[in-house]
Every structure is written in C-alpha cells, then in structure tokens.
Amino acid sequence: MTFKAAAIQMCSGVDPQRNADTMARLVRDAAAQGAVYVQTPEMTGALQKDRVGLRAILRDESADLIVARAGELARELGIHVHVGSTAIARPDGKIANRGFLFSPTGERLSSYDKIHMFDVDLDNGENWRESSAYEPGSQARVVELPFATLGFAICYDVRFPQLFRAEAMAGAEVLTVPAAFTRQTGEAHWEVLLRARAIENGAFVIAAAQAGIHEDGRETFGHSMIIDPWGKVLASAAGTGEAVVLAEIDVSAVKAARGKIPNLKNAREFTLEQSAGKAGGVAA
C-alpha cells in the first residue's frame, strides 16, 4: 500500500482567522499535488505567549475555528486532514494542546492531547513553562486508516521514546510529530530525534513544523520533514517560510525494516537492580 503524505510548514501568528486561511491555502496546495494525508504543525490556530491574549481567543472544540475549517477541508478535498494541534478550552477552565484527525467525509476520527509539557530553562535565557497554561494529556492514540496505522505525538513528546515504542507495538506504521520546536533546541536535536524515533521503531515519521519569527516574538526551527523506517529523510523544508513537504509513503517498507532489524519482536521484559558502590580499596 502506498499513499502520498504532506507536512505543512507554517509561521502561525496570533490571529486564528488568518492562520485558518493560511492552513486552508496550504492544505489545498498539498491536495492538488496528490496528498491524501495532510498534517499541519503544533499550534496551527495561534502562537500566543501572552496568556491573557491566548484566553481571549480560546474556544471549546465545538466552536473552534481551526477544528471547523479542518473538517470542512477534509470533506471538500476528500482527504485525511490532521491538525497537528491547536489550543482548546477545556470544560474545567484549563487549556488542552490538542491535535485532531479528520476523515475524507469530514468526520472527526480521533483527537490527542499532548502528554509531555515543555518546562525548561535554556542556555540563552529563554524559559518555558508549558504546564503553567496547559493540562497534559494521559492517553496515547493509534488510529487505523485505510492506508496505514498512525500513532500520535506533539513536539516535546519526541524526547520520550517510550511513547513511540508503545504505539509501534500497538501497530503504528506512521508516527506523527507536529511541532513548534525552538530554534536553539531544533538546531541541536530536531532531525536526530526524529530519525531516531523512525529507526528504533521501524516506522515512517511525519513532522510538520512551525518556522520563523512569530508575532509573539518567539522563533521556531522549521525543517518540516518526512522520514522512512530506515532513518532516511525523504523530504524536508527550510528553516523559515511556509512550505508543503511531500513524500510517497510505501507502507511495505515498515515490514521490511522490522524484518531486517526485529527489535520490536526481540524486546524482553527485565528488572532493574540498583546497588550502592562499596567504599574502600586495597591498601598500598
């Protein structure tokens, strides 16, 4: 089974309407080039550091502009549209960093809340406390589509290989990592982490990214890419600017890679023993 996939690179600002229009234009471009699965980046709807400003544009998913537009696009174009994520108001007053997958009929097939929160102090003085605004998810997701089985993740999740291993063991052939990686961490780790997740799980990785300098002042790394199960980068974008990254996905390559390196099959349970070192030594 083969299908054409697209990763959409954006530079989302603070206005959801403008971002929705950009998303629609790029998704249509991808579909016109034959993509039947199109993924957008993390925080497609808005990148907004100011919490007051963010809450002013928040909606629950039934009223969210990006969610509605993505469903319409999927139905209009007859493709699967995966909103990498957008900020969603939860009933408890908290915020979810939530991704959505829509079928070619416009039906919402699944959603995924980012599990791991990016709470970090960087060397350049930047500090991020994602948990101060967002409620982490607790449920991994795997969805079987007509052409492949997808596993879900968002951005910082890429640093937690146990999530991807669990999804691969559950049958995921394509691992998805929409992101808004900072420029500093992206330069150091983005590609190597994505390729590692592909190699260690014998799976394709599709990663749509935010790219460039945003209205709220942050800078994201870009370099959206699609990687095969052997760790080869099939297609990638630059570090700035909008882009549509396309690749033909041959799902049989997953079985081939896992046959050559059967680490999923060879995995074993084990226990961990921790011992204290003994002081002392041989007298001179």
Short mmCIF file of N, CA, C and O in Angstrom, two decimals, residues 124-178:
data_model
loop_
_atom_site.label_atom_id
_atom_site.label_comp_id
_atom_site.label_asym_id
_atom_site.label_seq_id
_atom_site.Cartn_x
_atom_site.Cartn_y
_atom_site.Cartn_z
N ASN A 124 20.26 30.27 26.54
CA ASN A 124 20.21 31.66 26.05
C ASN A 124 19.30 32.56 26.88
O ASN A 124 19.04 33.71 26.51
N GLY A 125 18.83 32.04 28.01
CA GLY A 125 17.99 32.83 28.88
C GLY A 125 16.51 32.63 28.68
O GLY A 125 15.70 33.08 29.50
N GLU A 126 16.13 31.96 27.59
CA GLU A 126 14.71 31.68 27.39
C GLU A 126 14.24 30.67 28.43
O GLU A 126 14.96 29.74 28.78
N ASN A 127 13.01 30.84 28.90
CA ASN A 127 12.42 29.82 29.76
C ASN A 127 10.97 29.61 29.36
O ASN A 127 10.28 30.54 28.96
N TRP A 128 10.58 28.36 29.44
CA TRP A 128 9.23 27.96 29.02
C TRP A 128 8.60 27.13 30.11
O TRP A 128 9.24 26.24 30.70
N ARG A 129 7.33 27.41 30.42
CA ARG A 129 6.59 26.65 31.41
C ARG A 129 5.23 26.31 30.81
O ARG A 129 4.22 26.93 31.09
N GLU A 130 5.25 25.32 29.93
CA GLU A 130 4.02 24.95 29.24
C GLU A 130 2.95 24.50 30.22
O GLU A 130 1.75 24.75 30.03
N SER A 131 3.39 23.88 31.32
CA SER A 131 2.44 23.36 32.30
C SER A 131 1.72 24.47 33.06
O SER A 131 0.71 24.21 33.72
N SER A 132 2.22 25.71 32.97
CA SER A 132 1.56 26.80 33.66
C SER A 132 0.25 27.18 32.97
O SER A 132 -0.62 27.82 33.58
N ALA A 133 0.08 26.80 31.72
CA ALA A 133 -1.14 27.13 30.98
C ALA A 133 -1.90 25.91 30.50
O ALA A 133 -3.12 25.95 30.38
N TYR A 134 -1.18 24.81 30.22
CA TYR A 134 -1.80 23.66 29.58
C TYR A 134 -1.90 22.46 30.52
O TYR A 134 -1.01 22.22 31.34
N GLU A 135 -2.98 21.72 30.36
CA GLU A 135 -3.19 20.48 31.11
C GLU A 135 -2.67 19.33 30.25
O GLU A 135 -3.12 19.15 29.11
N PRO A 136 -1.72 18.53 30.76
CA PRO A 136 -1.19 17.44 29.93
C PRO A 136 -2.21 16.34 29.70
O PRO A 136 -3.09 16.09 30.55
N GLY A 137 -2.09 15.69 28.56
CA GLY A 137 -2.92 14.53 28.29
C GLY A 137 -2.37 13.30 29.00
O GLY A 137 -1.27 13.32 29.56
N SER A 138 -3.11 12.22 28.94
CA SER A 138 -2.69 10.98 29.60
C SER A 138 -2.97 9.75 28.74
O SER A 138 -2.73 8.63 29.17
N GLN A 139 -3.43 9.96 27.50
CA GLN A 139 -3.85 8.86 26.65
C GLN A 139 -3.12 8.89 25.32
O GLN A 139 -3.26 9.85 24.55
N ALA A 140 -2.32 7.85 25.04
CA ALA A 140 -1.70 7.71 23.72
C ALA A 140 -2.78 7.26 22.73
O ALA A 140 -3.80 6.69 23.12
N ARG A 141 -2.54 7.53 21.45
CA ARG A 141 -3.54 7.20 20.43
C ARG A 141 -2.90 6.51 19.23
O ARG A 141 -1.85 6.94 18.74
N VAL A 142 -3.56 5.47 18.75
CA VAL A 142 -3.21 4.82 17.49
C VAL A 142 -4.51 4.68 16.70
O VAL A 142 -5.52 4.23 17.24
N VAL A 143 -4.49 5.08 15.44
CA VAL A 143 -5.69 5.05 14.60
C VAL A 143 -5.38 4.32 13.30
O VAL A 143 -4.40 4.62 12.62
N GLU A 144 -6.23 3.37 12.97
CA GLU A 144 -6.05 2.61 11.72
C GLU A 144 -6.79 3.32 10.59
O GLU A 144 -8.02 3.49 10.65
N LEU A 145 -6.05 3.73 9.57
CA LEU A 145 -6.61 4.37 8.40
C LEU A 145 -6.60 3.38 7.23
O LEU A 145 -5.95 2.33 7.32
N PRO A 146 -7.25 3.67 6.13
CA PRO A 146 -7.27 2.72 5.01
C PRO A 146 -5.89 2.41 4.46
O PRO A 146 -5.66 1.33 3.89
N PHE A 147 -4.94 3.35 4.61
CA PHE A 147 -3.63 3.17 4.00
C PHE A 147 -2.51 2.94 5.00
O PHE A 147 -1.40 2.57 4.61
N ALA A 148 -2.72 3.14 6.29
CA ALA A 148 -1.67 2.96 7.30
C ALA A 148 -2.26 3.15 8.69
O ALA A 148 -3.33 3.74 8.84
N THR A 149 -1.53 2.67 9.68
CA THR A 149 -1.91 2.90 11.08
C THR A 149 -1.02 3.99 11.64
O THR A 149 0.20 3.91 11.57
N LEU A 150 -1.66 5.03 12.20
CA LEU A 150 -0.95 6.22 12.68
C LEU A 150 -0.86 6.22 14.21
O LEU A 150 -1.82 5.87 14.89
N GLY A 151 0.30 6.68 14.70
CA GLY A 151 0.46 6.96 16.12
C GLY A 151 0.66 8.45 16.31
O GLY A 151 1.25 9.13 15.45
N PHE A 152 0.20 8.98 17.44
CA PHE A 152 0.17 10.42 17.64
C PHE A 152 1.17 10.88 18.70
O PHE A 152 1.41 10.21 19.70
N ALA A 153 1.72 12.06 18.46
CA ALA A 153 2.58 12.76 19.43
C ALA A 153 2.57 14.22 19.04
O ALA A 153 2.13 14.58 17.94
N ILE A 154 3.06 15.08 19.93
CA ILE A 154 3.17 16.50 19.65
C ILE A 154 4.48 17.02 20.22
O ILE A 154 4.73 16.90 21.42
N CYS A 155 5.34 17.55 19.38
CA CYS A 155 6.54 18.32 19.73
C CYS A 155 7.40 17.65 20.81
O CYS A 155 8.10 16.70 20.54
N TYR A 156 7.36 18.18 22.04
CA TYR A 156 8.24 17.72 23.13
C TYR A 156 8.09 16.22 23.41
O TYR A 156 9.00 15.59 23.94
N ASP A 157 6.94 15.65 23.03
CA ASP A 157 6.76 14.20 23.16
C ASP A 157 7.88 13.42 22.48
O ASP A 157 8.16 12.27 22.86
N VAL A 158 8.52 14.02 21.46
CA VAL A 158 9.54 13.31 20.69
C VAL A 158 10.71 12.88 21.56
O VAL A 158 11.46 11.96 21.21
N ARG A 159 10.90 13.53 22.71
CA ARG A 159 12.01 13.20 23.61
C ARG A 159 11.68 12.05 24.55
O ARG A 159 12.50 11.71 25.42
N PHE A 160 10.53 11.43 24.37
CA PHE A 160 10.10 10.34 25.26
C PHE A 160 9.85 9.09 24.42
O PHE A 160 8.72 8.82 24.01
N PRO A 161 10.91 8.32 24.16
CA PRO A 161 10.80 7.20 23.21
C PRO A 161 9.80 6.13 23.62
O PRO A 161 9.32 5.38 22.77
N GLN A 162 9.50 6.05 24.93
CA GLN A 162 8.56 5.03 25.37
C GLN A 162 7.17 5.23 24.76
O GLN A 162 6.43 4.26 24.54
N LEU A 163 6.80 6.48 24.48
CA LEU A 163 5.50 6.75 23.85
C LEU A 163 5.46 6.14 22.45
O LEU A 163 4.49 5.46 22.08
N PHE A 164 6.50 6.35 21.69
CA PHE A 164 6.55 5.87 20.31
C PHE A 164 6.68 4.34 20.27
O PHE A 164 6.09 3.70 19.40
N ARG A 165 7.43 3.79 21.22
CA ARG A 165 7.55 2.33 21.27
C ARG A 165 6.19 1.69 21.57
O ARG A 165 5.82 0.69 20.95
N ALA A 166 5.44 2.27 22.49
CA ALA A 166 4.12 1.72 22.81
C ALA A 166 3.21 1.77 21.59
O ALA A 166 2.46 0.82 21.31
N GLU A 167 3.28 2.87 20.83
CA GLU A 167 2.44 2.99 19.64
C GLU A 167 2.88 2.01 18.56
O GLU A 167 2.04 1.40 17.89
N ALA A 168 4.19 1.85 18.38
CA ALA A 168 4.69 0.90 17.39
C ALA A 168 4.29 -0.53 17.76
O ALA A 168 3.89 -1.32 16.90
N MET A 169 4.38 -0.86 19.04
CA MET A 169 3.99 -2.19 19.49
C MET A 169 2.49 -2.42 19.29
O MET A 169 2.05 -3.56 19.15
N ALA A 170 1.73 -1.33 19.28
CA ALA A 170 0.28 -1.43 19.05
C ALA A 170 -0.06 -1.42 17.57
O ALA A 170 -1.25 -1.44 17.22
N GLY A 171 0.96 -1.38 16.70
CA GLY A 171 0.73 -1.50 15.27
C GLY A 171 0.96 -0.25 14.45
O GLY A 171 0.75 -0.27 13.23
N ALA A 172 1.40 0.85 15.07
CA ALA A 172 1.61 2.09 14.32
C ALA A 172 2.71 1.91 13.28
O ALA A 172 3.82 1.47 13.61
N GLU A 173 2.43 2.28 12.04
CA GLU A 173 3.39 2.23 10.95
C GLU A 173 3.91 3.62 10.60
O GLU A 173 4.98 3.76 10.01
N VAL A 174 3.12 4.63 10.95
CA VAL A 174 3.49 6.03 10.73
C VAL A 174 3.37 6.75 12.06
O VAL A 174 2.30 6.73 12.69
N LEU A 175 4.45 7.38 12.49
CA LEU A 175 4.47 8.14 13.74
C LEU A 175 4.43 9.62 13.39
O LEU A 175 5.18 10.07 12.51
N THR A 176 3.58 10.39 14.04
CA THR A 176 3.39 11.78 13.67
C THR A 176 3.90 12.69 14.78
O THR A 176 3.62 12.48 15.96
N VAL A 177 4.65 13.73 14.40
CA VAL A 177 5.27 14.63 15.38
C VAL A 177 5.13 16.09 14.93
O VAL A 177 6.11 16.78 14.65
N PRO A 178 3.91 16.62 14.85
CA PRO A 178 3.75 18.05 14.57
C PRO A 178 4.40 18.84 15.70
O PRO A 178 4.34 18.43 16.87
#
